[in-house]
mmCIF file of C-alpha atoms and ligand atoms in Angstrom:
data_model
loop_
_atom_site.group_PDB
_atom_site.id
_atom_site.type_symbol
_atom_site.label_atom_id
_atom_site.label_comp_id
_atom_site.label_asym_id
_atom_site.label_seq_id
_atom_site.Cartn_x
_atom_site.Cartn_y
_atom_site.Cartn_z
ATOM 1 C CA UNK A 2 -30.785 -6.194 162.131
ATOM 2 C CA UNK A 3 -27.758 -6.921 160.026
ATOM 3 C CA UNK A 4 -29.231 -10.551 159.606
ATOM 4 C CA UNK A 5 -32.340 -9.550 157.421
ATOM 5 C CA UNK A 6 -32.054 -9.763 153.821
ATOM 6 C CA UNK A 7 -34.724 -9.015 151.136
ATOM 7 C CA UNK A 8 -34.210 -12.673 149.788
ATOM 8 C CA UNK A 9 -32.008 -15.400 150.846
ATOM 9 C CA UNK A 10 -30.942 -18.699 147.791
ATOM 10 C CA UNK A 11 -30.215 -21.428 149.476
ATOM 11 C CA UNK A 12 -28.229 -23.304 146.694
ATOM 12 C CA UNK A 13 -25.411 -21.905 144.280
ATOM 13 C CA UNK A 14 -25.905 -23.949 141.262
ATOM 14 C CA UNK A 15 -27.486 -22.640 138.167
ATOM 15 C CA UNK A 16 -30.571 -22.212 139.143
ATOM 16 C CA UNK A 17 -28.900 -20.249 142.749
ATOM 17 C CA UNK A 18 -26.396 -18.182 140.886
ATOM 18 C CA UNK A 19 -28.520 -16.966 138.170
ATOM 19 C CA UNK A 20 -31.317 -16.179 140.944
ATOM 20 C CA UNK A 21 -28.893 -14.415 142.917
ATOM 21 C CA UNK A 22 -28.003 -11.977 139.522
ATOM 22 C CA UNK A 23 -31.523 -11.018 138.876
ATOM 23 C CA UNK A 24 -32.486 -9.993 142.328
ATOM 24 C CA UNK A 25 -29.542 -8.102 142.667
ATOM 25 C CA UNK A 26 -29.944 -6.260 139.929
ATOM 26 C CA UNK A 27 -33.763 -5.454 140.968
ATOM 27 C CA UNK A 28 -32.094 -3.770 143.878
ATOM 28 C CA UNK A 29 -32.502 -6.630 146.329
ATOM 29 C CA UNK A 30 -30.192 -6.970 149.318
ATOM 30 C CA UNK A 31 -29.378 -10.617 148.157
ATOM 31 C CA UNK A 32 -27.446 -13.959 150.335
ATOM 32 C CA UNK A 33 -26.446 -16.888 148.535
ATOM 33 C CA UNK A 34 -26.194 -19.772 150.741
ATOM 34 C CA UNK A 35 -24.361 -23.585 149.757
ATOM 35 C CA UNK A 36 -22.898 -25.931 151.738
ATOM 36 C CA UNK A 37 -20.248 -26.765 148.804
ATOM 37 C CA UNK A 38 -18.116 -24.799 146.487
ATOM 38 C CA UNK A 39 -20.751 -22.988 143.679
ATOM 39 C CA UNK A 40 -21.492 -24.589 140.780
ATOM 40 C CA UNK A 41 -24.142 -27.488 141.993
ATOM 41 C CA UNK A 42 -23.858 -30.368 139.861
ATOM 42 C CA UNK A 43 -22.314 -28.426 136.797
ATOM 43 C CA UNK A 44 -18.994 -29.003 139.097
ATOM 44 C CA UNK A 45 -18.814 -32.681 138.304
ATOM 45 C CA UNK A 46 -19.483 -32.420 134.850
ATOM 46 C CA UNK A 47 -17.339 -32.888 132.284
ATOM 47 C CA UNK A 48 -18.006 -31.239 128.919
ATOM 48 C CA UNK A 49 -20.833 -29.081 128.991
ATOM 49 C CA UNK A 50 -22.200 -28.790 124.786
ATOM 50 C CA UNK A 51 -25.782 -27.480 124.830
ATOM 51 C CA UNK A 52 -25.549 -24.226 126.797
ATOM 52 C CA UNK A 53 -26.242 -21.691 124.180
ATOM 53 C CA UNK A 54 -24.011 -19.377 123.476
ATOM 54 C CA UNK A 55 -21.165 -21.446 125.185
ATOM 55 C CA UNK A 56 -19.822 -24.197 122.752
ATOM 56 C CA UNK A 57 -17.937 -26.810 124.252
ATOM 57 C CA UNK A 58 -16.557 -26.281 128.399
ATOM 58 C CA UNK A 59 -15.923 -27.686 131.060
ATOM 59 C CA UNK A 60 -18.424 -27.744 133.779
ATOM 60 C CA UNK A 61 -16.066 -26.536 136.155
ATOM 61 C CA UNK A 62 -15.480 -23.385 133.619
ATOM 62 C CA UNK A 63 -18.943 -22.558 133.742
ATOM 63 C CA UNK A 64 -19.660 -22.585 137.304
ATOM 64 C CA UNK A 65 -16.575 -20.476 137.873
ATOM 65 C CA UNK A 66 -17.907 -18.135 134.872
ATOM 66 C CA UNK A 67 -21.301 -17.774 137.127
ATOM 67 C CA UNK A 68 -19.744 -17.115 140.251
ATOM 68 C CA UNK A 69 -17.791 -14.288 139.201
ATOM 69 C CA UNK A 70 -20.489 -12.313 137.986
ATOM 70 C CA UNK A 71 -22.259 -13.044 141.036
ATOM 71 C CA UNK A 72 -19.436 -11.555 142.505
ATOM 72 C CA UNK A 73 -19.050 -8.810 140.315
ATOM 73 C CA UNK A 74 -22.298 -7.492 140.925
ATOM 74 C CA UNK A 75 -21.391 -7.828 144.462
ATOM 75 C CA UNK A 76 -23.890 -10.929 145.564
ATOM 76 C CA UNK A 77 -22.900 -12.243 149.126
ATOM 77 C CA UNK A 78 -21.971 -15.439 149.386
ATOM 78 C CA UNK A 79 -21.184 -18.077 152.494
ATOM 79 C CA UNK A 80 -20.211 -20.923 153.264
ATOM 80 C CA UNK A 81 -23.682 -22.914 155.456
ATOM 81 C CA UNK A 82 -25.608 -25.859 155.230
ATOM 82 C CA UNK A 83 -29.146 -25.014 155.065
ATOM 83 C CA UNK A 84 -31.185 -27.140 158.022
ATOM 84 C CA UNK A 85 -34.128 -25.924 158.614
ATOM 85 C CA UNK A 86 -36.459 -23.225 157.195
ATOM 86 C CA UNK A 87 -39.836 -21.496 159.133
ATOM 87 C CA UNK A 88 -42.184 -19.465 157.962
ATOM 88 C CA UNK A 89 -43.748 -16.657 160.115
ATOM 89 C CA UNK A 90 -45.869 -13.690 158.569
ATOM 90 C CA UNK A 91 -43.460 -11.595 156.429
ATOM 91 C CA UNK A 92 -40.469 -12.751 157.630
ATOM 92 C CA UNK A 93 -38.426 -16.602 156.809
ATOM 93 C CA UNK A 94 -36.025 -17.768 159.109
ATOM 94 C CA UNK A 95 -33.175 -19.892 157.534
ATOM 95 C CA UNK A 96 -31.075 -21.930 160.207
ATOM 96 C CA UNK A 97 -28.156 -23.442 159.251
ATOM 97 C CA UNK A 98 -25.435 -25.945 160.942
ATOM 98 C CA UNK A 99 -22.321 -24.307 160.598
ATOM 99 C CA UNK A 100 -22.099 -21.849 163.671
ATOM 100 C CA UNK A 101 -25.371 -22.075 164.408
ATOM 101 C CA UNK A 102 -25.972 -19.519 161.762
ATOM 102 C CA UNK A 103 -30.011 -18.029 161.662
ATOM 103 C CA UNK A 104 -30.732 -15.315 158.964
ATOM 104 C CA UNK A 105 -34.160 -13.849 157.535
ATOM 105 C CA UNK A 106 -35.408 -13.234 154.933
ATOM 106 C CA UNK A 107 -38.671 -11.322 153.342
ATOM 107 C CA UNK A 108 -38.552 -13.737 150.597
ATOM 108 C CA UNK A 109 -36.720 -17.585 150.272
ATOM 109 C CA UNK A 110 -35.410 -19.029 147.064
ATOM 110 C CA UNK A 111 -35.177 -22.414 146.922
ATOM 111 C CA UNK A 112 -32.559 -24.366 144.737
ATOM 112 C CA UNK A 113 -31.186 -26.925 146.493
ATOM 113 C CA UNK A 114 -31.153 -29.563 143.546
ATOM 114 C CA UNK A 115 -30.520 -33.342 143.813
ATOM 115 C CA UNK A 116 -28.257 -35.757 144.760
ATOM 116 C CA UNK A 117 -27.328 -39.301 143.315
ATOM 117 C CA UNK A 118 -29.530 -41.884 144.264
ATOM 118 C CA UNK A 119 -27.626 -45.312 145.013
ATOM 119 C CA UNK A 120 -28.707 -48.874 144.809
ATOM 120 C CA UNK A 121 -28.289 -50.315 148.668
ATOM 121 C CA UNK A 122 -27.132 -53.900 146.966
ATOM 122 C CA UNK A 123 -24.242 -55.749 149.155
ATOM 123 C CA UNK A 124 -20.993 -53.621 148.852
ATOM 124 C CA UNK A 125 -22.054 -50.419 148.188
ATOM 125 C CA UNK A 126 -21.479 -48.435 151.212
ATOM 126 C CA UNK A 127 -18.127 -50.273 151.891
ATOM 127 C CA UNK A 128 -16.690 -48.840 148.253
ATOM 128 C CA UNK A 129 -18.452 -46.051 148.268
ATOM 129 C CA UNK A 130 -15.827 -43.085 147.419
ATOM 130 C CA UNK A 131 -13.326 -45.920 147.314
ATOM 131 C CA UNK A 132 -13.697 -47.814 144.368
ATOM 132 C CA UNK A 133 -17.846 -46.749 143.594
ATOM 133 C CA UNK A 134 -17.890 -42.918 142.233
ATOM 134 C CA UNK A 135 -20.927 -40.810 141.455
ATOM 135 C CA UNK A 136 -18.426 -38.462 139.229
ATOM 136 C CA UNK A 137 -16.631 -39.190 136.379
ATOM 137 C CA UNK A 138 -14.577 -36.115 136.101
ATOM 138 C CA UNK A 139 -13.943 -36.037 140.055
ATOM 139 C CA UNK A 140 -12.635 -39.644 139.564
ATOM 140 C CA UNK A 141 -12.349 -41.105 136.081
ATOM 141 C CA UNK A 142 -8.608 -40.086 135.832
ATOM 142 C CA UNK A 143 -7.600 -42.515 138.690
ATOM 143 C CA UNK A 144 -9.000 -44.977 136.016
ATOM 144 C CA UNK A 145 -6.592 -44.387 133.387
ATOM 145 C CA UNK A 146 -5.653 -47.349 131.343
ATOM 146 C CA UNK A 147 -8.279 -49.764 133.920
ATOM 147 C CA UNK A 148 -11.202 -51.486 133.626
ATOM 148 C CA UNK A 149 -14.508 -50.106 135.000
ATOM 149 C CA UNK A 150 -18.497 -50.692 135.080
ATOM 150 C CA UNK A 151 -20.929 -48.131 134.565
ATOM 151 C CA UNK A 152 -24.154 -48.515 136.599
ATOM 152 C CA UNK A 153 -27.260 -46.908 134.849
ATOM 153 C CA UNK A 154 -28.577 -45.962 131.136
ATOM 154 C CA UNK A 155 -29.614 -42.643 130.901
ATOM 155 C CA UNK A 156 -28.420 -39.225 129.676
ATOM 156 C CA UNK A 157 -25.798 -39.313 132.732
ATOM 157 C CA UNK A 158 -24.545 -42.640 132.479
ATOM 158 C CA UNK A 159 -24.679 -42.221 128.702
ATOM 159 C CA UNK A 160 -22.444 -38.655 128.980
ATOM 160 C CA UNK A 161 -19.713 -40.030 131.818
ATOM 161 C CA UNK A 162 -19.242 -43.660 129.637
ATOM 162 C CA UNK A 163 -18.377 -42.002 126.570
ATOM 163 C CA UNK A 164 -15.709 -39.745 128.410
ATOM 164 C CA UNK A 165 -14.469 -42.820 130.650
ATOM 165 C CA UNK A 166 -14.432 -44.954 127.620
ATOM 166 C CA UNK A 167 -11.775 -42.845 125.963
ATOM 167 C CA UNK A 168 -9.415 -42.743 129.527
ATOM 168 C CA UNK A 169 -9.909 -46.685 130.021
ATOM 169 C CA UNK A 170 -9.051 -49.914 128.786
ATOM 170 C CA UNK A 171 -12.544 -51.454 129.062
ATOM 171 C CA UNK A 172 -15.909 -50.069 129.690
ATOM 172 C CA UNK A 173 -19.015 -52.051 130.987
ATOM 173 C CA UNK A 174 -22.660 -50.897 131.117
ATOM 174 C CA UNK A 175 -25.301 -52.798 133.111
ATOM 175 C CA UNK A 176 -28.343 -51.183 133.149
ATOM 176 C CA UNK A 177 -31.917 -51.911 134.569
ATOM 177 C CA UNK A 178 -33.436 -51.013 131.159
ATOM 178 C CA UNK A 179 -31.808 -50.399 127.390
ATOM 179 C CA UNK A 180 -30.240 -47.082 126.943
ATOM 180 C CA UNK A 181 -32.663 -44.136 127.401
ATOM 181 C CA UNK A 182 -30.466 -41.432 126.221
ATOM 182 C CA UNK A 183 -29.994 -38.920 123.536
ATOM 183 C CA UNK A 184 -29.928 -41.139 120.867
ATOM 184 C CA UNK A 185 -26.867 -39.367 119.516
ATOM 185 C CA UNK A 186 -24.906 -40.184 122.388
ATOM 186 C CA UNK A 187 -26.070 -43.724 122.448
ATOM 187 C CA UNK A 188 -25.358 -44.485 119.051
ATOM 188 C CA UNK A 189 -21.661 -42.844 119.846
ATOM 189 C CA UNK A 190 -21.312 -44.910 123.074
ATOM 190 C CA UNK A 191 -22.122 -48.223 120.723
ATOM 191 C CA UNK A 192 -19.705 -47.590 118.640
ATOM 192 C CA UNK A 193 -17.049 -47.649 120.885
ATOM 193 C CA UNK A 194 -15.072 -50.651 120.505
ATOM 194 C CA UNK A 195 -14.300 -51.249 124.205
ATOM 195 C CA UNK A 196 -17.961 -50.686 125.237
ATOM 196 C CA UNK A 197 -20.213 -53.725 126.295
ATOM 197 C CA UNK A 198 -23.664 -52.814 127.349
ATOM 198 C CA UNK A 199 -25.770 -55.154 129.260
ATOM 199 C CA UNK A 200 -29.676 -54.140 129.185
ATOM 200 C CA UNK A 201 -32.273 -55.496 131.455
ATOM 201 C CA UNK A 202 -29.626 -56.286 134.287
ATOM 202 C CA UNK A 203 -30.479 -56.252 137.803
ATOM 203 C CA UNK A 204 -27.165 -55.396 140.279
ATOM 204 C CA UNK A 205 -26.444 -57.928 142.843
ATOM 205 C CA UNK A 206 -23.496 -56.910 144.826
ATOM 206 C CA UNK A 207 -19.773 -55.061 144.260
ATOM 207 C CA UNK A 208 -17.048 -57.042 145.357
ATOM 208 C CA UNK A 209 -13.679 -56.299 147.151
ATOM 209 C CA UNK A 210 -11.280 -57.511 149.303
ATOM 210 C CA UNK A 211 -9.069 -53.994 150.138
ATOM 211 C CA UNK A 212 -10.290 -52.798 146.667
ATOM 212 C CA UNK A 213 -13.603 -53.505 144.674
ATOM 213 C CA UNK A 214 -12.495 -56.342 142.152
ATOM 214 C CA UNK A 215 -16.127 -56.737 140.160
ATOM 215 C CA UNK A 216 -19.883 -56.240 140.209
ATOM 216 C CA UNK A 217 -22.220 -59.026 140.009
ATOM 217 C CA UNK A 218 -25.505 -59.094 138.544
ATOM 218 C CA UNK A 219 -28.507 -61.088 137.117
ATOM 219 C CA UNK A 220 -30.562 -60.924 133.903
ATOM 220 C CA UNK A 221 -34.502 -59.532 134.384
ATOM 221 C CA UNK A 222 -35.568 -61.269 131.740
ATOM 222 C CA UNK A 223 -36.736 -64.948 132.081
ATOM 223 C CA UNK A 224 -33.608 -66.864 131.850
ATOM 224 C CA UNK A 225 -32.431 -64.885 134.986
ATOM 225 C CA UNK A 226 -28.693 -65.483 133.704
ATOM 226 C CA UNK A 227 -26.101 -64.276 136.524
ATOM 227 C CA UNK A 228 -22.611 -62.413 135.255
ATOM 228 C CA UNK A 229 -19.928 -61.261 136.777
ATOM 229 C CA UNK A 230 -17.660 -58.585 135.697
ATOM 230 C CA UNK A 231 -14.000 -57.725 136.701
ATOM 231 C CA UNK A 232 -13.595 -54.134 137.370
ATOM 232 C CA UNK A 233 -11.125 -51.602 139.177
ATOM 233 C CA UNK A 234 -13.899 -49.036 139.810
ATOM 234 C CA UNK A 235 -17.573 -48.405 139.187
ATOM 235 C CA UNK A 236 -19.424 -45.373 138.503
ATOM 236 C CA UNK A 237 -23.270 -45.367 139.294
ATOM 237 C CA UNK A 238 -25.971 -43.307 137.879
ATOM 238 C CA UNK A 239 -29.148 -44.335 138.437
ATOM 239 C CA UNK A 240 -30.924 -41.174 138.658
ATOM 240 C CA UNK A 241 -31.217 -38.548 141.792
ATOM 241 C CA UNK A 242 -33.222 -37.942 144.517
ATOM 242 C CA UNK A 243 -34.367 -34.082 145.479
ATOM 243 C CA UNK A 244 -32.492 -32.132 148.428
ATOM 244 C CA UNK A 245 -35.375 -30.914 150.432
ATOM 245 C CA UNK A 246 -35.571 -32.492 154.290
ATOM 246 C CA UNK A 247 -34.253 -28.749 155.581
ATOM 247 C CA UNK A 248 -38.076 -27.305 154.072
ATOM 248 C CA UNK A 249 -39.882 -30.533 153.484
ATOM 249 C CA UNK A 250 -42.146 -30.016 156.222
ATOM 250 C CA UNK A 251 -43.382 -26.317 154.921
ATOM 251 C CA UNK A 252 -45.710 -29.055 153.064
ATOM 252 C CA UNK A 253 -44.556 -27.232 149.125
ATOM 253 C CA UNK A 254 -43.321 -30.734 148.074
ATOM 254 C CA UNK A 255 -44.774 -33.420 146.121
ATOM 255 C CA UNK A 256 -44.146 -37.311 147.044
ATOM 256 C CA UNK A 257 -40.903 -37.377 145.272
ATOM 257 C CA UNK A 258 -39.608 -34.809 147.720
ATOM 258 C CA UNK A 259 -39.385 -32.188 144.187
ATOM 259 C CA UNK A 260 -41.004 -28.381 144.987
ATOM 260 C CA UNK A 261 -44.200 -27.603 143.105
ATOM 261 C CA UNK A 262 -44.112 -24.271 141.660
ATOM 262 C CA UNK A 263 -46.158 -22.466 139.614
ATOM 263 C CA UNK A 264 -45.347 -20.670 136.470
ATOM 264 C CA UNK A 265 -43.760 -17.825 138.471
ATOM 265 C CA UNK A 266 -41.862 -20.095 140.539
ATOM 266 C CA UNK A 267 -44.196 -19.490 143.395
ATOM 267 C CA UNK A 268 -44.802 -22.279 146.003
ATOM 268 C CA UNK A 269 -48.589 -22.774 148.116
ATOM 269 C CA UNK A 270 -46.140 -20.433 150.856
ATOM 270 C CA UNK A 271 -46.113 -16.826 150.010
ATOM 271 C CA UNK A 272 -42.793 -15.175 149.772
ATOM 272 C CA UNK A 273 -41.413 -19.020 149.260
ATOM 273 C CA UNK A 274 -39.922 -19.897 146.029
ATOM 274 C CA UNK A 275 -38.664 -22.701 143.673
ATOM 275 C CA UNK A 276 -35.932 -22.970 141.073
ATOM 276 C CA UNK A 277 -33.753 -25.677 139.278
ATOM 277 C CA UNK A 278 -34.008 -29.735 139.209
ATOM 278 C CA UNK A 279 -35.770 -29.315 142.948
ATOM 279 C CA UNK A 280 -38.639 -28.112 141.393
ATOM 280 C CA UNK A 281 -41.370 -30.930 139.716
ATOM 281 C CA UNK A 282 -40.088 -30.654 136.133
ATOM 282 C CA UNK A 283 -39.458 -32.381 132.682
ATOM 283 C CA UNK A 284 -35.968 -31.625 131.691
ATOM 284 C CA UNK A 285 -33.643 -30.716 134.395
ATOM 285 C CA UNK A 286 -30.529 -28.622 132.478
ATOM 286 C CA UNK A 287 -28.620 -26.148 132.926
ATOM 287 C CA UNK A 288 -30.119 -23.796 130.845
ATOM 288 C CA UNK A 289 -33.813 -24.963 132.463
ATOM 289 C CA UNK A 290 -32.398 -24.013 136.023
ATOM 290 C CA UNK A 291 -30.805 -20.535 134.526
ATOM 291 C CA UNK A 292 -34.238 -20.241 133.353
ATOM 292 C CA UNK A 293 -36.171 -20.961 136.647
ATOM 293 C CA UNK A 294 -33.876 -18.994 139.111
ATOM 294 C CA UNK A 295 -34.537 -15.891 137.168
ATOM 295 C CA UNK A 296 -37.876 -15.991 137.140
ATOM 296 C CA UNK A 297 -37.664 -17.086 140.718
ATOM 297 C CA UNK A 298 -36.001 -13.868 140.856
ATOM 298 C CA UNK A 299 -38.183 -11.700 139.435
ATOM 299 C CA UNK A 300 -41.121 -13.239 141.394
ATOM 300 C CA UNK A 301 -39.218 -12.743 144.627
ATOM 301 C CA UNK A 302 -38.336 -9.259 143.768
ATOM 302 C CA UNK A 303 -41.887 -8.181 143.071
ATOM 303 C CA UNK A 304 -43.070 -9.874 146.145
ATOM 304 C CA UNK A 305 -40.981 -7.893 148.929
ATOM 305 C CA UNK A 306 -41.677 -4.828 147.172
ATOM 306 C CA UNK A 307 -45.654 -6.085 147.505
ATOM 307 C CA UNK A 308 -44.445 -5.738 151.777
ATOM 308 C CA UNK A 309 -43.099 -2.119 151.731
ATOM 309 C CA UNK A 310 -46.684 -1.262 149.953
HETATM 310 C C1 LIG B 411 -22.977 -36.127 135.393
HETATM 311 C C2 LIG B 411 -23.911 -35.014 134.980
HETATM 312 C C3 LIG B 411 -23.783 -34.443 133.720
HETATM 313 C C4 LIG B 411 -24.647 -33.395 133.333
HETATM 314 N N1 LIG B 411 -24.475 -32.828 132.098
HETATM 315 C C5 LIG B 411 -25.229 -31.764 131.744
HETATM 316 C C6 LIG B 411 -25.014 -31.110 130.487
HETATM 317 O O1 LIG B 411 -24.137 -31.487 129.704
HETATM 318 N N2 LIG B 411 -25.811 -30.058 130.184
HETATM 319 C C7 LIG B 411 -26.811 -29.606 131.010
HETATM 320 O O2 LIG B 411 -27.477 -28.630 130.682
HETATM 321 N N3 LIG B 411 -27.023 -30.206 132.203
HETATM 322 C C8 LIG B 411 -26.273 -31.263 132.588
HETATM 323 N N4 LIG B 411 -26.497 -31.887 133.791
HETATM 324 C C9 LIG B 411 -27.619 -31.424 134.630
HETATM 325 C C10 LIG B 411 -27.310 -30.102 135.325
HETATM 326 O O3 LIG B 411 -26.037 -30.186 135.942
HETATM 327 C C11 LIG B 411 -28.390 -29.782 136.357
HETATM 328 O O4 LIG B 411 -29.641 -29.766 135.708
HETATM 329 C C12 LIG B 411 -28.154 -28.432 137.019
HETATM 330 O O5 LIG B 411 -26.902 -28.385 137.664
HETATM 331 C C13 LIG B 411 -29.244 -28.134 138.058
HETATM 332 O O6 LIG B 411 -28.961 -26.921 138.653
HETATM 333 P P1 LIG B 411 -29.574 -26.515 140.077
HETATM 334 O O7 LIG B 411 -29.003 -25.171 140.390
HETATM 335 O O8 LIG B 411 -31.024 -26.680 140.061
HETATM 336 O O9 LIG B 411 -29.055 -27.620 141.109
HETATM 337 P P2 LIG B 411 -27.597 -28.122 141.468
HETATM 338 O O10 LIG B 411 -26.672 -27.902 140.344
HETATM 339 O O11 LIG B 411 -27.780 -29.510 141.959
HETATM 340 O O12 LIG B 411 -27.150 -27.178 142.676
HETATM 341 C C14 LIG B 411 -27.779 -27.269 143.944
HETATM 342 C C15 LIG B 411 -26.872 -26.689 144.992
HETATM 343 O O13 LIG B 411 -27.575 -26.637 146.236
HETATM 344 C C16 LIG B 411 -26.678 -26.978 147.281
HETATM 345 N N5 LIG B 411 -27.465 -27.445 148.445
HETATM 346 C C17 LIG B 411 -28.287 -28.513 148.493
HETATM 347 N N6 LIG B 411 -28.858 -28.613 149.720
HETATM 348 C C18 LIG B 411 -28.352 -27.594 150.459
HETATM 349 C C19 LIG B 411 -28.559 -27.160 151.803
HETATM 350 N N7 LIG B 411 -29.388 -27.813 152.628
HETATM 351 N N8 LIG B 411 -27.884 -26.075 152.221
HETATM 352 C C20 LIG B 411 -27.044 -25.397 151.392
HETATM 353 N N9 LIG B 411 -26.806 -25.768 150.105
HETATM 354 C C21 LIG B 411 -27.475 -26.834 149.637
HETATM 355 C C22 LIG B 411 -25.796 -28.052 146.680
HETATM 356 O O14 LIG B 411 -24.562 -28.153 147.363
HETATM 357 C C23 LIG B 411 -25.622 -27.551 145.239
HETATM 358 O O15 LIG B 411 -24.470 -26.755 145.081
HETATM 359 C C24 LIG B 411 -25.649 -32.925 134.216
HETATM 360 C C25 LIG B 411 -25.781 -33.497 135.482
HETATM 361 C C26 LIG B 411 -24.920 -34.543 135.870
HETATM 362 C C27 LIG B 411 -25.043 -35.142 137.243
#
């Protein structure tokens, strides 16, 4: 049946792409599935400094970089979303929503990654994409010579504020905690003369009347003290949530939604595997996901070959 394929990825990050090069190298007849253009998160990522070999590029760059070779070792590739996954004996059966779309597969790969979590505070969904981004390099350049609030205190806010900060007038951090980041980047963030940080904030509400105008929000610590904060856009990142409801109920995911994976990359469901930040993990990365699809590979490999024995 033209449908069957040794292993299908669903998921053409990092984790996807560099999956879909090892088990086509071991021989596999390989299908990458994503319901975006590849490159997973690495697509709305700047400036890309700690993947070795690399030096300093774009994110964009390197998920084009991975795709080709994909495609020059011939890897197919389509366009699906990914909505449901079963599990019979030796064979998977992947079901997606574009043209009602069903392949198998002897063996799964899983490397769906996150998304951005949001806040649900007043305002929110009525800006969202319209004056609240998730993606500094999608959107920072509309904020050219404006003001704007970062949302968050991590390595991601930490990493988009120090790029926005050099495209806008003013830059405002309100974060639930202090900075948690790299403490190189912080310390460059702080020293950025139109940078204000405000730790230990809790957000209220955006506010807008046809565009967002400001963000509100309130001190955690005892005095409770409410700001507000004039803004032409706001960029939130407040940490991610795992892409998983097409397989959650194959029961290989923890309460966080994340898939937990052995050593090999093996879930509790033979022939199903996990790679990349939707795997229970430490540090999600690039070069952590690179690392996880190919052994995801190499597991998956060695398991259909287990089928023909
Ligand atoms: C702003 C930002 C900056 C970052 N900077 C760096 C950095 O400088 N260096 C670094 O190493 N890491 C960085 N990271 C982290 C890095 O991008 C991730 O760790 C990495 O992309 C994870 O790869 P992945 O393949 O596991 O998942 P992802 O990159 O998230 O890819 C998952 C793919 O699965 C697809 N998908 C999801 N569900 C379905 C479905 N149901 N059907 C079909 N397709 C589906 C998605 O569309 C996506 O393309 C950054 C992340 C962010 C957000």
């Amino acid at each position: 049946m033209e449908n069957i394929y040794d292993i299908v990825i669903v998921g053409a990050g990092p984790a996807g792409m560099t999956a879909a090069i090892y088990a086509v190298r071991a021989n596999m007849k390989v299908l990458l599935l994503d319901r975006l253009s590849p490159g997973g998160q690495m697509v709305n990522t700047n400036e890309i400094e700690n993947y070795t070999g690399a030096g300093k590029l774009s994110g964009a760059d390197l998920a084009i970089k991975m795709f080709e070779h994909t495609q020059e070792l011939g890897v197919e590739f389509d366009y699906k979303t990914v909505i449901d996954i079963s599990n019979s004996d030796s064979l998977k059966t992947i079901t997606c929503e574009e043209d009602d779309a069903v392949y198998q597969a002897r063996a799964v790969i899983l490397a769906t990654g996150t998304v951005p979590r949001r806040l649900g505070v007043p305002g929110e969904e009525e800006w969202a994409a319209n004056g609240i981004s998730w993606c500094a390099i999608c959107d920072g350049a509309q904020y050219r010579d404006k003001e704007v609030v970062v949302i968050g205190g991590g390595n991601s806010a930490v990493e988009e504020s120090i790029y926005l900060a050099g495209i806008c007038t003013k830059l405002t951090i309100v974060t639930m905690f202090d900075l948690t980041a790299d403490p190189k980047a912080c310390d460059q963030l702080r020293k950025m003369p139109n940078v204000t940080i405000y730790p230990y904030q809790e957000v209220l509400e955006f506010t807008g009347t046809d565009r967002i105008t400001g963000v509100r929000f309130k001190s955690t610590k005892e005095d409770a003290t409410e700001r507000y904060v004039t803004c032409d856009g706001v960029f939130e990142y407040i940490g991610f949530s795992a892409s998983s409801e097409a397989f959650a109920k194959l029961g290989i995911v923890d309460r966080t939604g994340c898939i937990e994976a052995d050593s090999r990359m093996r879930t509790s469901v033979p022939g199903i595997f996990g790679a990349g930040d939707i795997t229970v993990k430490h540090l999600r990365q690039i070069v952590t996901a690179c690392s996880d699809g190919a052994v995801a590979a190499n597991s998956a490999a060695a398991y259909v070959e287990s089928l023909k024995q």
